[in-house]
C-alpha cells in the first residue's frame, strides 16, 4: 500500500504510519537525478564544472546554466532539480 498522496507527503515534519518522511525521500530522489557539480579553489582563483548532458536536439547550449554570476566576486552553482535551482 502506498501512502503517496494521502497527506503524509505535504510536510517535512509529517511521518507516515510506518515512520517514513516522504519529503526526505523525495529530496533523496532529486539528488540522485541531479547533475554532477565540482569546484576547485586555489590561491589564484576558482574553477567550477557542471556535467550537464544535452538530452534533445531542441536543447539550446547554455540556456539552462547551473552556474550563475551574482557579482564580480560571488558566483553560485546549483545542483538538483533545475526549477529549484532557478528559484534560488
Short mmCIF file of C-alpha atoms in Angstrom, two decimals:
data_model
loop_
_atom_site.label_atom_id
_atom_site.label_comp_id
_atom_site.label_asym_id
_atom_site.label_seq_id
_atom_site.Cartn_x
_atom_site.Cartn_y
_atom_site.Cartn_z
CA UNK A 1 0.00 0.00 0.00
CA UNK A 2 1.39 3.41 -0.98
CA UNK A 3 0.95 6.46 1.25
CA UNK A 4 1.85 8.89 -1.52
CA UNK A 5 -0.92 11.42 -1.94
CA UNK A 6 -2.63 10.60 1.33
CA UNK A 7 -1.44 13.71 3.16
CA UNK A 8 1.79 12.36 4.61
CA UNK A 9 3.85 13.90 1.82
CA UNK A 10 2.75 17.51 2.33
CA UNK A 11 5.17 18.47 5.11
CA UNK A 12 8.76 17.58 6.02
CA UNK A 13 7.71 17.03 9.64
CA UNK A 14 4.86 14.60 8.88
CA UNK A 15 5.53 10.93 9.50
CA UNK A 16 3.51 8.24 7.76
CA UNK A 17 2.05 5.43 9.90
CA UNK A 18 5.07 3.27 9.03
CA UNK A 19 7.53 6.01 10.13
CA UNK A 20 8.53 7.37 6.72
CA UNK A 21 9.06 11.06 5.92
CA UNK A 22 8.18 11.34 2.25
CA UNK A 23 9.67 14.82 1.76
CA UNK A 24 13.07 13.43 2.76
CA UNK A 25 12.65 10.54 0.31
CA UNK A 26 11.66 12.98 -2.47
CA UNK A 27 14.78 15.07 -1.72
CA UNK A 28 16.98 11.97 -1.94
CA UNK A 29 15.46 11.08 -5.32
CA UNK A 30 16.09 14.63 -6.58
CA UNK A 31 19.75 14.36 -5.57
CA UNK A 32 20.09 11.03 -7.41
CA UNK A 33 18.60 12.60 -10.56
CA UNK A 34 20.76 15.74 -10.42
CA UNK A 35 23.89 16.57 -12.37
CA UNK A 36 27.44 16.41 -11.05
CA UNK A 37 28.96 19.70 -9.89
CA UNK A 38 32.61 20.09 -8.89
CA UNK A 39 34.52 23.16 -7.71
CA UNK A 40 38.26 23.56 -7.16
CA UNK A 41 39.81 26.55 -5.46
CA UNK A 42 43.36 27.83 -5.24
CA UNK A 43 45.10 31.00 -4.10
CA UNK A 44 44.66 32.49 -7.58
CA UNK A 45 41.09 31.54 -8.41
CA UNK A 46 38.27 29.05 -8.64
CA UNK A 47 37.30 26.53 -11.31
CA UNK A 48 33.71 25.27 -11.44
CA UNK A 49 32.45 22.49 -13.73
CA UNK A 50 28.97 21.08 -14.27
CA UNK A 51 28.16 17.86 -16.12
CA UNK A 52 25.01 18.86 -17.96
CA UNK A 53 24.20 16.42 -20.76
CA UNK A 54 22.06 17.56 -23.68
CA UNK A 55 19.04 15.26 -23.96
CA UNK A 56 17.39 16.68 -27.06
CA UNK A 57 18.33 18.43 -30.29
CA UNK A 58 15.96 21.19 -29.17
CA UNK A 59 18.09 21.98 -26.11
CA UNK A 60 20.00 25.23 -26.52
CA UNK A 61 23.52 25.11 -25.13
CA UNK A 62 23.88 27.39 -22.12
CA UNK A 63 20.15 28.17 -21.87
CA UNK A 64 19.72 26.34 -18.57
CA UNK A 65 23.07 27.10 -16.97
CA UNK A 66 23.52 26.00 -13.38
CA UNK A 67 26.49 28.35 -12.97
CA UNK A 68 25.34 31.88 -12.18
CA UNK A 69 27.21 35.09 -11.53
CA UNK A 70 25.91 37.13 -8.61
CA UNK A 71 28.54 39.90 -8.80
CA UNK A 72 32.25 40.30 -9.61
CA UNK A 73 33.33 38.33 -6.54
CA UNK A 74 30.44 35.93 -5.89
CA UNK A 75 29.12 33.08 -8.01
CA UNK A 76 26.56 30.36 -7.48
CA UNK A 77 26.42 26.76 -8.70
CA UNK A 78 23.25 24.75 -8.25
CA UNK A 79 22.60 21.04 -8.30
CA UNK A 80 19.29 19.23 -8.01
CA UNK A 81 16.10 19.90 -9.94
CA UNK A 82 16.57 22.88 -12.27
CA UNK A 83 13.36 24.70 -11.28
CA UNK A 84 14.55 24.61 -7.67
CA UNK A 85 17.98 25.94 -8.67
CA UNK A 86 16.41 28.69 -10.76
CA UNK A 87 14.09 29.69 -7.89
CA UNK A 88 17.05 30.37 -5.63
#
